[in-house]
Amino acid sequence: MADLYKKIEEEIPRLRRYARALTRDVNAADDLVQDCLARALSKLHLWQADTDLRAWLFTILHNQYVNHVRRAVREGSSVGLSDNEPSLTSAPNAGKRLELRDLERAMAKLPEEQRSVLLLVGLEGMRYEEVASVLDVPVGTIRSRLARGRETLRQLMGMVPEREPQPI
């Protein structure tokens, strides 16, 4: 049992990274991970020893996030201003920081389904089968969402020129 707790503990950095990418808020991400771990530990008897623990934890985290979003929509939520919002000025050599800011903004514009797949495959390095298990959709759907998400991200980042109309 102690070995299982150790394996869960080893997944915390990955869970935090995914939660931060989903929520785009450090405090909300930490709360989400804490809720995920509490739920996982309380439901540990439901985990099957021959299954992927990482995928099980990510599934719990993802479902907790979806439930939180649905609850916020149902109850209505307010958005406060943060001291961490980007300022109007930037340092002369802030190119990489600006690229990351642009990437974060572009990711935020993606539909939730595409963003989740991009984060799990690209950021967490999960296999398509694992992502399909986490999101409870077929592998073909994961491939489709990933392709559409990558293409949309390229367009939002200005890496692909807009398609010009073909002459008739």
Coordinates of C-alpha atoms in Angstrom, one line a residue:
M1 CA 0.0 0.0 0.0
A2 CA 2.9 2.4 0.8
D3 CA 4.2 1.7 -2.7
L4 CA 0.9 2.8 -4.2
Y5 CA 1.0 6.0 -2.2
K6 CA 4.5 6.6 -3.5
K7 CA 3.4 6.1 -7.1
I8 CA 0.5 8.6 -6.5
E9 CA 2.9 11.1 -5.0
E10 CA 5.2 10.8 -8.1
E11 CA 2.3 11.9 -10.3
I12 CA 1.6 15.1 -8.4
P13 CA 4.0 17.3 -10.6
R14 CA 2.3 16.1 -13.8
L15 CA -1.2 16.6 -12.3
R16 CA -0.2 20.1 -11.2
R17 CA 1.1 21.0 -14.7
Y18 CA -2.0 19.7 -16.4
A19 CA -4.3 21.5 -13.9
R20 CA -2.4 24.8 -14.4
A21 CA -2.7 24.5 -18.1
L22 CA -6.5 23.8 -17.8
T23 CA -7.3 26.5 -15.3
R24 CA -4.6 29.1 -16.2
D25 CA -4.6 30.0 -12.5
V26 CA -2.0 28.7 -10.0
N27 CA -4.3 28.8 -7.0
A28 CA -7.2 27.2 -8.8
A29 CA -4.9 24.5 -10.2
D30 CA -3.6 23.6 -6.7
D31 CA -7.2 23.4 -5.4
L32 CA -8.0 21.2 -8.4
V33 CA -5.1 18.8 -7.7
Q34 CA -6.0 18.7 -4.0
D35 CA -9.6 17.8 -4.8
C36 CA -8.3 15.2 -7.3
L37 CA -6.0 13.6 -4.7
A38 CA -8.6 13.6 -2.0
R39 CA -11.1 11.9 -4.3
A40 CA -8.4 9.4 -5.5
L41 CA -7.5 8.5 -2.0
S42 CA -11.1 8.1 -0.9
K43 CA -11.8 5.9 -4.0
L44 CA -8.6 4.0 -4.0
H45 CA -10.5 0.8 -3.4
L46 CA -12.0 1.2 -6.9
W47 CA -8.6 1.4 -8.7
Q48 CA -7.7 -1.9 -10.4
A49 CA -4.2 -3.0 -9.8
D50 CA -3.6 -4.0 -13.5
T51 CA -4.6 -0.6 -14.9
D52 CA -2.6 2.5 -15.5
L53 CA -2.6 4.6 -12.3
R54 CA -1.5 7.8 -14.2
A55 CA -4.5 7.6 -16.5
W56 CA -6.8 6.9 -13.6
L57 CA -5.5 10.0 -11.8
F58 CA -5.7 12.2 -14.9
T59 CA -9.3 11.0 -15.5
I60 CA -10.2 12.0 -12.0
L61 CA -8.5 15.4 -12.4
H62 CA -10.2 16.0 -15.8
N63 CA -13.6 15.0 -14.4
Q64 CA -13.2 17.3 -11.4
Y65 CA -12.3 20.2 -13.7
V66 CA -15.4 19.5 -15.9
N67 CA -17.6 19.4 -12.9
H68 CA -16.1 22.7 -11.6
V69 CA -16.7 24.4 -15.0
R70 CA -20.3 23.1 -15.1
R71 CA -20.9 24.3 -11.6
A72 CA -19.4 27.7 -12.4
V73 CA -21.7 28.1 -15.4
R74 CA -24.7 27.0 -13.5
E75 CA -24.1 29.3 -10.5
G76 CA -22.4 32.1 -12.5
S77 CA -18.9 33.2 -11.6
S78 CA -17.2 36.5 -11.4
V79 CA -13.7 37.1 -12.8
G80 CA -11.4 39.2 -10.7
L81 CA -8.4 41.2 -11.9
S82 CA -5.1 39.7 -10.9
D83 CA -1.8 41.5 -10.1
N84 CA -0.2 39.0 -12.5
E85 CA -2.0 40.3 -15.6
P86 CA 0.5 41.3 -18.3
S87 CA 1.5 44.9 -18.2
L88 CA 1.4 47.2 -21.2
T89 CA 5.2 47.5 -21.4
S90 CA 7.8 44.8 -22.0
A91 CA 11.5 44.5 -21.8
P92 CA 13.4 44.9 -25.1
N93 CA 14.6 41.3 -25.1
A94 CA 11.2 39.8 -24.1
G95 CA 10.8 37.8 -27.3
K96 CA 10.5 34.4 -25.8
R97 CA 8.2 35.6 -23.0
L98 CA 5.9 37.2 -25.6
E99 CA 5.9 34.0 -27.7
L100 CA 4.8 32.1 -24.6
R101 CA 2.2 34.7 -23.8
D102 CA 0.9 34.5 -27.3
L103 CA 0.8 30.7 -27.1
E104 CA -1.1 30.8 -23.8
R105 CA -3.6 33.2 -25.3
A106 CA -4.0 31.0 -28.4
M107 CA -4.4 27.9 -26.3
A108 CA -7.1 29.7 -24.3
K109 CA -9.0 30.3 -27.6
L110 CA -9.1 26.6 -28.5
P111 CA -12.2 24.6 -27.8
E112 CA -11.9 22.7 -24.5
E113 CA -11.9 19.3 -26.2
Q114 CA -8.9 20.3 -28.4
R115 CA -7.0 22.0 -25.7
S116 CA -7.3 19.0 -23.3
V117 CA -6.0 16.7 -26.0
L118 CA -3.1 19.0 -27.0
L119 CA -2.1 19.4 -23.3
L120 CA -2.2 15.7 -22.5
V121 CA -0.3 14.6 -25.7
G122 CA 2.0 17.6 -26.1
L123 CA 2.7 18.7 -22.6
E124 CA 2.3 15.4 -20.7
G125 CA 3.6 13.1 -23.4
M126 CA 0.7 10.6 -23.0
R127 CA 0.0 8.1 -25.7
Y128 CA -3.2 8.4 -27.7
E129 CA -4.6 5.3 -26.0
E130 CA -4.0 6.8 -22.5
V131 CA -5.6 10.2 -23.5
A132 CA -8.6 8.3 -24.9
S133 CA -8.9 6.5 -21.6
V134 CA -8.6 9.7 -19.6
L135 CA -11.2 11.6 -21.7
D136 CA -13.4 8.5 -22.3
V137 CA -13.5 8.9 -26.1
P138 CA -12.3 6.7 -29.0
V139 CA -8.7 6.9 -30.1
G140 CA -9.9 8.2 -33.5
T141 CA -11.5 11.1 -31.8
I142 CA -8.3 11.9 -30.0
R143 CA -6.4 11.9 -33.4
S144 CA -9.0 14.1 -35.0
R145 CA -9.1 16.6 -32.1
L146 CA -5.3 16.7 -32.0
A147 CA -5.0 17.4 -35.7
R148 CA -7.7 20.1 -35.6
G149 CA -6.2 21.6 -32.5
R150 CA -2.7 21.8 -33.9
E151 CA -4.0 23.4 -37.2
T152 CA -6.1 25.9 -35.3
L153 CA -3.1 26.7 -33.0
R154 CA -0.8 27.2 -36.0
Q155 CA -3.4 29.7 -37.5
L156 CA -3.9 31.5 -34.2
M157 CA -0.1 31.9 -33.8
G158 CA 0.3 33.1 -37.4
M159 CA 2.5 30.2 -38.4
V160 CA 0.3 29.2 -41.3
P161 CA -0.8 31.7 -43.9
E162 CA -4.5 32.0 -44.3
R163 CA -5.6 30.0 -47.3
E164 CA -6.1 32.1 -50.4
P165 CA -9.1 31.5 -52.7
Q166 CA -8.1 29.4 -55.7
P167 CA -8.8 30.9 -59.1
I168 CA -11.6 29.2 -61.1

